[in-house]
PDB file of C-alpha atoms in Angstrom:
ATOM      1  CA  UNK A  23      -3.065  31.048  -3.388  1.00 67.00           C
ATOM      2  CA  UNK A  24      -4.991  28.638  -1.213  1.00 72.00           C
ATOM      3  CA  UNK A  25      -5.229  29.565   2.410  1.00 83.00           C
ATOM      4  CA  UNK A  26      -3.925  26.969   4.820  1.00 87.00           C
ATOM      5  CA  UNK A  27      -6.376  26.196   7.602  1.00 92.00           C
ATOM      6  CA  UNK A  28      -5.770  24.506  10.899  1.00 94.00           C
ATOM      7  CA  UNK A  29      -8.024  21.651  11.866  1.00 95.00           C
ATOM      8  CA  UNK A  30      -8.364  19.223  14.727  1.00 96.00           C
ATOM      9  CA  UNK A  31      -8.461  15.474  14.188  1.00 96.00           C
ATOM     10  CA  UNK A  32      -8.819  12.536  16.523  1.00 96.00           C
ATOM     11  CA  UNK A  33      -5.962  10.040  16.272  1.00 95.00           C
ATOM     12  CA  UNK A  34      -5.573   6.464  17.416  1.00 93.00           C
ATOM     13  CA  UNK A  35      -2.387   6.980  19.412  1.00 92.00           C
ATOM     14  CA  UNK A  36      -2.115  10.699  20.201  1.00 93.00           C
ATOM     15  CA  UNK A  37      -5.672  11.693  21.034  1.00 94.00           C
ATOM     16  CA  UNK A  38      -6.789  14.963  19.484  1.00 96.00           C
ATOM     17  CA  UNK A  39      -4.129  16.799  17.526  1.00 96.00           C
ATOM     18  CA  UNK A  40      -4.069  19.900  15.366  1.00 96.00           C
ATOM     19  CA  UNK A  41      -2.964  19.623  11.758  1.00 96.00           C
ATOM     20  CA  UNK A  42      -2.673  21.965   8.806  1.00 94.00           C
ATOM     21  CA  UNK A  43      -5.062  21.073   6.037  1.00 92.00           C
ATOM     22  CA  UNK A  44      -2.281  21.202   3.453  1.00 93.00           C
ATOM     23  CA  UNK A  45      -0.756  18.149   5.174  1.00 95.00           C
ATOM     24  CA  UNK A  46      -3.722  15.988   4.188  1.00 97.00           C
ATOM     25  CA  UNK A  47      -2.863  13.272   1.711  1.00 97.00           C
ATOM     26  CA  UNK A  48      -5.686  12.110  -0.498  1.00 97.00           C
ATOM     27  CA  UNK A  49      -5.855   8.431  -1.455  1.00 97.00           C
ATOM     28  CA  UNK A  50      -8.463   8.369  -4.239  1.00 96.00           C
ATOM     29  CA  UNK A  51      -8.776   4.580  -3.992  1.00 93.00           C
ATOM     30  CA  UNK A  52      -8.234   4.308  -0.249  1.00 96.00           C
ATOM     31  CA  UNK A  53      -5.981   1.527   0.972  1.00 96.00           C
ATOM     32  CA  UNK A  54      -6.783  -2.013  -0.125  1.00 95.00           C
ATOM     33  CA  UNK A  55      -9.598  -3.281   2.072  1.00 96.00           C
ATOM     34  CA  UNK A  56     -10.088   0.282   3.356  1.00 97.00           C
ATOM     35  CA  UNK A  57     -11.553   1.842   0.250  1.00 95.00           C
ATOM     36  CA  UNK A  58     -13.557   4.338   2.333  1.00 96.00           C
ATOM     37  CA  UNK A  59     -10.437   5.754   3.967  1.00 97.00           C
ATOM     38  CA  UNK A  60      -9.316   8.444   1.573  1.00 97.00           C
ATOM     39  CA  UNK A  61      -7.814  11.233   3.642  1.00 98.00           C
ATOM     40  CA  UNK A  62      -4.757  10.699   5.798  1.00 98.00           C
ATOM     41  CA  UNK A  63      -1.952  12.540   7.506  1.00 98.00           C
ATOM     42  CA  UNK A  64       1.531  11.185   8.200  1.00 97.00           C
ATOM     43  CA  UNK A  65       2.497  11.530  11.848  1.00 96.00           C
ATOM     44  CA  UNK A  66       6.071  11.014  13.034  1.00 94.00           C
ATOM     45  CA  UNK A  67       6.642   8.566  15.857  1.00 92.00           C
ATOM     46  CA  UNK A  68       8.101  10.687  18.674  1.00 89.00           C
ATOM     47  CA  UNK A  69      11.619   9.583  19.534  1.00 87.00           C
ATOM     48  CA  UNK A  70      11.933   7.036  16.757  1.00 87.00           C
ATOM     49  CA  UNK A  71      12.454   8.340  13.269  1.00 89.00           C
ATOM     50  CA  UNK A  72      12.116   4.881  11.731  1.00 91.00           C
ATOM     51  CA  UNK A  73       8.364   4.824  12.169  1.00 93.00           C
ATOM     52  CA  UNK A  74       5.460   6.973  11.078  1.00 96.00           C
ATOM     53  CA  UNK A  75       1.721   6.625  11.358  1.00 96.00           C
ATOM     54  CA  UNK A  76      -0.608   6.953   8.403  1.00 97.00           C
ATOM     55  CA  UNK A  77      -3.669   8.244  10.215  1.00 97.00           C
ATOM     56  CA  UNK A  78      -7.139   8.484   8.655  1.00 97.00           C
ATOM     57  CA  UNK A  79      -8.329  11.997   9.531  1.00 97.00           C
ATOM     58  CA  UNK A  80     -11.964  10.909   9.820  1.00 97.00           C
ATOM     59  CA  UNK A  81     -11.676   7.488  11.475  1.00 96.00           C
ATOM     60  CA  UNK A  82      -9.363   7.549  14.443  1.00 95.00           C
ATOM     61  CA  UNK A  83      -9.069   3.744  14.634  1.00 94.00           C
ATOM     62  CA  UNK A  84      -7.565   3.589  11.127  1.00 96.00           C
ATOM     63  CA  UNK A  85      -3.877   4.279  11.727  1.00 96.00           C
ATOM     64  CA  UNK A  86      -1.177   2.267  10.007  1.00 97.00           C
ATOM     65  CA  UNK A  87       2.400   1.940  11.238  1.00 95.00           C
ATOM     66  CA  UNK A  88       4.691   2.779   8.333  1.00 97.00           C
ATOM     67  CA  UNK A  89       8.388   2.467   7.579  1.00 96.00           C
ATOM     68  CA  UNK A  90      10.733   3.690   4.927  1.00 95.00           C
ATOM     69  CA  UNK A  91      11.565   0.262   3.454  1.00 96.00           C
ATOM     70  CA  UNK A  92      15.264   1.052   2.920  1.00 94.00           C
ATOM     71  CA  UNK A  93      15.753   1.646   6.651  1.00 93.00           C
ATOM     72  CA  UNK A  94      15.123  -2.061   7.156  1.00 93.00           C
ATOM     73  CA  UNK A  95      15.552  -3.747   3.790  1.00 94.00           C
ATOM     74  CA  UNK A  96      18.464  -2.098   2.073  1.00 91.00           C
ATOM     75  CA  UNK A  97      18.122  -4.238  -1.035  1.00 93.00           C
ATOM     76  CA  UNK A  98      14.418  -3.527  -1.503  1.00 95.00           C
ATOM     77  CA  UNK A  99      14.012  -3.244  -5.210  1.00 93.00           C
ATOM     78  CA  UNK A 100      10.684  -2.666  -6.926  1.00 93.00           C
ATOM     79  CA  UNK A 101       9.384  -1.604 -10.250  1.00 90.00           C
ATOM     80  CA  UNK A 102       6.414   0.757 -10.295  1.00 89.00           C
ATOM     81  CA  UNK A 103       4.611   1.092 -13.582  1.00 86.00           C
ATOM     82  CA  UNK A 104       4.227   4.513 -15.169  1.00 85.00           C
ATOM     83  CA  UNK A 105       0.503   3.892 -15.367  1.00 87.00           C
ATOM     84  CA  UNK A 106       0.230   3.343 -11.607  1.00 89.00           C
ATOM     85  CA  UNK A 107       2.378   6.401 -10.878  1.00 90.00           C
ATOM     86  CA  UNK A 108       0.331   8.553 -13.230  1.00 89.00           C
ATOM     87  CA  UNK A 109      -2.704   7.779 -11.082  1.00 89.00           C
ATOM     88  CA  UNK A 110      -1.117   9.943  -8.385  1.00 91.00           C
ATOM     89  CA  UNK A 111       0.342  12.358 -10.935  1.00 91.00           C
ATOM     90  CA  UNK A 112       3.944  11.278 -10.477  1.00 89.00           C
ATOM     91  CA  UNK A 113       5.508  11.848 -13.869  1.00 84.00           C
ATOM     92  CA  UNK A 114       9.140  12.420 -13.026  1.00 76.00           C
ATOM     93  CA  UNK A 115      11.251  10.302 -10.740  1.00 72.00           C
ATOM     94  CA  UNK A 116      12.954  13.128  -8.866  1.00 67.00           C
ATOM     95  CA  UNK A 117      13.671  12.125  -5.273  1.00 61.00           C
ATOM     96  CA  UNK A 118      11.736  14.871  -3.570  1.00 68.00           C
ATOM     97  CA  UNK A 119       8.706  14.320  -5.704  1.00 85.00           C
ATOM     98  CA  UNK A 120       7.423  11.138  -4.082  1.00 90.00           C
ATOM     99  CA  UNK A 121       8.027   8.826  -1.145  1.00 94.00           C
ATOM    100  CA  UNK A 122       7.619   5.110  -0.663  1.00 96.00           C
ATOM    101  CA  UNK A 123       6.487   3.552   2.596  1.00 97.00           C
ATOM    102  CA  UNK A 124       5.424   0.091   3.660  1.00 98.00           C
ATOM    103  CA  UNK A 125       2.743  -0.947   6.115  1.00 98.00           C
ATOM    104  CA  UNK A 126       3.983  -2.731   9.224  1.00 96.00           C
ATOM    105  CA  UNK A 127       2.106  -5.394  11.145  1.00 95.00           C
ATOM    106  CA  UNK A 128       3.322  -5.427  14.728  1.00 92.00           C
ATOM    107  CA  UNK A 129       3.634  -8.694  16.597  1.00 89.00           C
ATOM    108  CA  UNK A 130       4.511  -9.368  20.208  1.00 84.00           C
ATOM    109  CA  UNK A 131       8.183  -8.655  19.542  1.00 83.00           C
ATOM    110  CA  UNK A 132      10.124  -6.990  16.748  1.00 81.00           C
ATOM    111  CA  UNK A 133      11.072 -10.417  15.418  1.00 81.00           C
ATOM    112  CA  UNK A 134       7.392 -11.220  15.049  1.00 87.00           C
ATOM    113  CA  UNK A 135       6.660  -7.890  13.375  1.00 92.00           C
ATOM    114  CA  UNK A 136       6.667  -7.639   9.632  1.00 94.00           C
ATOM    115  CA  UNK A 137       6.468  -5.252   6.716  1.00 96.00           C
ATOM    116  CA  UNK A 138       4.269  -5.670   3.688  1.00 97.00           C
ATOM    117  CA  UNK A 139       6.749  -5.340   0.842  1.00 97.00           C
ATOM    118  CA  UNK A 140       4.465  -6.468  -1.957  1.00 97.00           C
ATOM    119  CA  UNK A 141       2.144  -3.480  -1.564  1.00 97.00           C
ATOM    120  CA  UNK A 142       4.120  -0.271  -1.014  1.00 98.00           C
ATOM    121  CA  UNK A 143       2.300   2.972  -0.309  1.00 98.00           C
ATOM    122  CA  UNK A 144       3.466   5.653  -2.715  1.00 96.00           C
ATOM    123  CA  UNK A 145       2.878   9.299  -1.883  1.00 96.00           C
ATOM    124  CA  UNK A 146       3.263  12.247  -4.227  1.00 94.00           C
ATOM    125  CA  UNK A 147       4.614  14.838  -1.792  1.00 92.00           C
ATOM    126  CA  UNK A 148       3.834  17.865  -3.919  1.00 91.00           C
ATOM    127  CA  UNK A 149       0.315  16.954  -4.952  1.00 92.00           C
ATOM    128  CA  UNK A 150      -0.465  15.195  -1.649  1.00 95.00           C
ATOM    129  CA  UNK A 151      -1.801  12.143  -3.433  1.00 96.00           C
ATOM    130  CA  UNK A 152      -1.281   8.555  -2.340  1.00 97.00           C
ATOM    131  CA  UNK A 153      -1.881   5.053  -3.577  1.00 96.00           C
ATOM    132  CA  UNK A 154      -1.123   1.542  -2.406  1.00 97.00           C
ATOM    133  CA  UNK A 155       0.368  -0.287  -5.361  1.00 96.00           C
ATOM    134  CA  UNK A 156       0.770  -4.056  -5.583  1.00 95.00           C
ATOM    135  CA  UNK A 157       4.078  -4.920  -7.225  1.00 93.00           C
ATOM    136  CA  UNK A 158       4.152  -8.059  -9.311  1.00 82.00           C
ATOM    137  CA  UNK A 159       7.450  -9.425  -8.034  1.00 87.00           C
ATOM    138  CA  UNK A 160       7.616 -12.989  -6.698  1.00 89.00           C
ATOM    139  CA  UNK A 161      10.455 -11.949  -4.345  1.00 93.00           C
ATOM    140  CA  UNK A 162       8.063 -10.053  -2.119  1.00 95.00           C
ATOM    141  CA  UNK A 163       5.164 -11.011   0.105  1.00 95.00           C
ATOM    142  CA  UNK A 164       2.927  -9.312   2.653  1.00 96.00           C
ATOM    143  CA  UNK A 165       5.130 -10.458   5.568  1.00 95.00           C
ATOM    144  CA  UNK A 166       8.846  -9.744   5.770  1.00 95.00           C
ATOM    145  CA  UNK A 167      10.207  -9.897   9.347  1.00 93.00           C
ATOM    146  CA  UNK A 168      11.457  -6.463  10.371  1.00 89.00           C
ATOM    147  CA  UNK A 169      14.778  -7.574  11.780  1.00 74.00           C
ATOM    148  CA  UNK A 170      15.634  -9.704   8.807  1.00 54.00           C
ATOM    149  CA  UNK A 171      18.058  -7.167   7.408  1.00 52.00           C
ATOM    150  CA  UNK A 172      19.085  -3.726   8.518  1.00 51.00           C
ATOM    151  CA  UNK A 173      18.184  -2.203  11.863  1.00 50.00           C
ATOM    152  CA  UNK A 174      19.336  -3.650  15.092  1.00 42.00           C
ATOM    153  CA  UNK A 175      20.563  -6.798  13.421  1.00 38.00           C
TER     154      UNK A 175
ATOM    155  CA  UNK B  26     -22.077 -15.450 -12.248  1.00 94.00           C
ATOM    156  CA  UNK B  27     -21.974 -15.908 -15.985  1.00 94.00           C
ATOM    157  CA  UNK B  28     -20.545 -19.274 -16.935  1.00 96.00           C
ATOM    158  CA  UNK B  29     -19.155 -19.931 -20.418  1.00 95.00           C
ATOM    159  CA  UNK B  30     -17.496 -22.942 -22.031  1.00 95.00           C
ATOM    160  CA  UNK B  31     -14.274 -22.152 -23.895  1.00 95.00           C
ATOM    161  CA  UNK B  32     -11.758 -24.310 -25.759  1.00 95.00           C
ATOM    162  CA  UNK B  33      -8.059 -23.733 -26.247  1.00 95.00           C
ATOM    163  CA  UNK B  34      -7.512 -20.767 -28.574  1.00 96.00           C
ATOM    164  CA  UNK B  35     -10.951 -19.278 -27.945  1.00 97.00           C
ATOM    165  CA  UNK B  36     -11.562 -15.897 -26.349  1.00 97.00           C
ATOM    166  CA  UNK B  37     -14.081 -13.856 -24.516  1.00 97.00           C
ATOM    167  CA  UNK B  38     -14.545 -10.134 -24.857  1.00 97.00           C
ATOM    168  CA  UNK B  39     -15.473  -7.966 -21.870  1.00 96.00           C
ATOM    169  CA  UNK B  40     -16.743  -4.501 -22.649  1.00 95.00           C
ATOM    170  CA  UNK B  41     -15.183  -2.670 -25.557  1.00 94.00           C
ATOM    171  CA  UNK B  42     -11.538  -3.322 -24.967  1.00 95.00           C
ATOM    172  CA  UNK B  43     -10.774  -6.326 -22.797  1.00 97.00           C
ATOM    173  CA  UNK B  44     -10.085  -9.694 -24.382  1.00 97.00           C
ATOM    174  CA  UNK B  45      -9.281 -12.848 -22.458  1.00 97.00           C
ATOM    175  CA  UNK B  46      -7.900 -15.733 -24.493  1.00 97.00           C
ATOM    176  CA  UNK B  47      -7.418 -19.332 -23.404  1.00 97.00           C
ATOM    177  CA  UNK B  48      -3.904 -20.048 -24.676  1.00 97.00           C
ATOM    178  CA  UNK B  49      -3.215 -23.503 -23.324  1.00 96.00           C
ATOM    179  CA  UNK B  50      -4.832 -26.129 -21.138  1.00 95.00           C
ATOM    180  CA  UNK B  51      -2.564 -28.730 -19.604  1.00 95.00           C
ATOM    181  CA  UNK B  52      -2.493 -30.819 -16.419  1.00 95.00           C
ATOM    182  CA  UNK B  53      -5.259 -28.875 -14.726  1.00 93.00           C
ATOM    183  CA  UNK B  54      -3.595 -25.537 -15.477  1.00 95.00           C
ATOM    184  CA  UNK B  55      -4.860 -22.917 -17.866  1.00 95.00           C
ATOM    185  CA  UNK B  56      -2.644 -20.323 -19.474  1.00 96.00           C
ATOM    186  CA  UNK B  57      -4.589 -17.148 -20.106  1.00 96.00           C
ATOM    187  CA  UNK B  58      -3.694 -14.170 -22.264  1.00 97.00           C
ATOM    188  CA  UNK B  59      -5.281 -10.848 -21.427  1.00 97.00           C
ATOM    189  CA  UNK B  60      -5.426  -7.820 -23.646  1.00 97.00           C
ATOM    190  CA  UNK B  61      -6.657  -4.745 -21.846  1.00 95.00           C
ATOM    191  CA  UNK B  62      -5.965  -1.014 -21.716  1.00 93.00           C
ATOM    192  CA  UNK B  63      -2.844  -0.247 -19.665  1.00 86.00           C
ATOM    193  CA  UNK B  64      -4.755   1.695 -17.036  1.00 83.00           C
ATOM    194  CA  UNK B  65      -6.683  -1.419 -16.017  1.00 88.00           C
ATOM    195  CA  UNK B  66      -4.923  -3.141 -13.116  1.00 87.00           C
ATOM    196  CA  UNK B  67      -4.780  -6.910 -13.490  1.00 90.00           C
ATOM    197  CA  UNK B  68      -3.878  -8.973 -10.438  1.00 89.00           C
ATOM    198  CA  UNK B  69      -3.933 -12.560  -9.307  1.00 91.00           C
ATOM    199  CA  UNK B  70      -6.836 -12.563  -6.888  1.00 94.00           C
ATOM    200  CA  UNK B  71      -4.946 -14.360  -4.105  1.00 94.00           C
ATOM    201  CA  UNK B  72      -2.309 -11.602  -4.147  1.00 94.00           C
ATOM    202  CA  UNK B  73      -4.958  -8.893  -3.905  1.00 95.00           C
ATOM    203  CA  UNK B  74      -6.711 -10.815  -1.101  1.00 97.00           C
ATOM    204  CA  UNK B  75      -3.465 -11.247   0.820  1.00 96.00           C
ATOM    205  CA  UNK B  76      -2.840  -7.488   0.769  1.00 97.00           C
ATOM    206  CA  UNK B  77      -6.371  -6.730   1.984  1.00 97.00           C
ATOM    207  CA  UNK B  78      -5.913  -9.259   4.775  1.00 97.00           C
ATOM    208  CA  UNK B  79      -2.512  -7.892   5.783  1.00 97.00           C
ATOM    209  CA  UNK B  80      -3.819  -4.303   5.899  1.00 97.00           C
ATOM    210  CA  UNK B  81      -6.510  -5.551   8.286  1.00 96.00           C
ATOM    211  CA  UNK B  82      -3.920  -7.434  10.354  1.00 94.00           C
ATOM    212  CA  UNK B  83      -1.815  -4.275  10.524  1.00 95.00           C
ATOM    213  CA  UNK B  84      -4.638  -2.438  12.274  1.00 92.00           C
ATOM    214  CA  UNK B  85      -5.498  -5.159  14.725  1.00 82.00           C
ATOM    215  CA  UNK B  86      -2.365  -5.083  16.849  1.00 74.00           C
ATOM    216  CA  UNK B  87      -3.337  -5.084  20.497  1.00 67.00           C
ATOM    217  CA  UNK B  88       0.094  -4.230  21.775  1.00 68.00           C
ATOM    218  CA  UNK B  89       0.865  -0.886  23.348  1.00 78.00           C
ATOM    219  CA  UNK B  90       2.105   0.458  20.054  1.00 83.00           C
ATOM    220  CA  UNK B  91       3.757   3.654  21.304  1.00 83.00           C
ATOM    221  CA  UNK B  92       5.596   1.882  24.094  1.00 81.00           C
ATOM    222  CA  UNK B  93       6.580  -0.889  21.716  1.00 80.00           C
ATOM    223  CA  UNK B  94       7.985   1.400  19.031  1.00 82.00           C
ATOM    224  CA  UNK B  95       9.881   3.538  21.497  1.00 80.00           C
ATOM    225  CA  UNK B  96      12.025   0.509  22.471  1.00 72.00           C
ATOM    226  CA  UNK B  97      14.228   0.906  19.441  1.00 56.00           C
TER     227      UNK B  97
END
C-alpha cells in the first residue's frame, strides 16, 4: 500500500498550507488554456460550503473558484460522453465515483458573477483524476449569472 | 497552412483515420461531415476559445475573494 506523505504547498488565498499527497488530483490535460497546470487540490471555502478552490499545487496564482452546479442551477442537465469519461477512468456512474464542478468568474457583486456551465470540471474521486469537458449543448455558455436560479434568490 | 480546393461531395483525409467531407455549400455556409475515431474530440473553435478565455477571466478577479465569498 502506498504511503501517504504530507507536503506543503503555497496557495493563492490561504498562504502556505499542508496537504496529504493522496489529495492531489491529476489533470492529464490541464484545464483549457492552462495545459501546464496538471496537479491540483480542492480546498473548501471556510464558512461557505457552496464554494471550493481548485488550487494548482505548483503555481500558487492558479486557483479557480468552483461550485457544485446543482447548488445554484437545479435544472443543470448535461450529457458526458463515455469516451470523455473514460479519459479519467470513470466507467460506472455511481454517485460517489465522480464529482462535477463548474468554474466561477467573480464580478464586483454576486449578480455580476457567473459560472461556466458549458465546460464542467469532472473529477474521479477514487482515482484522483480530473478533466474539463466541453459539453455540446446550445443551452449552456461560459457565463451564467450565479443568482439566476437557486441560492439567495 | 495547407490550402486545398474542394467541391461539394469531395473529401480530405487526415492521417489514417480522419475524413472530412464537404456535404453542402449554400448561402456562404458549408456543411461538413467528419468521420474520426471516437476518442478524438471535435469542437467548434469559437466554443473552445470561449472556454479558454473564461478560464483566464476566472483567475483575473481582483476582488478580495475570501471576503467576497464569505458574504453568503
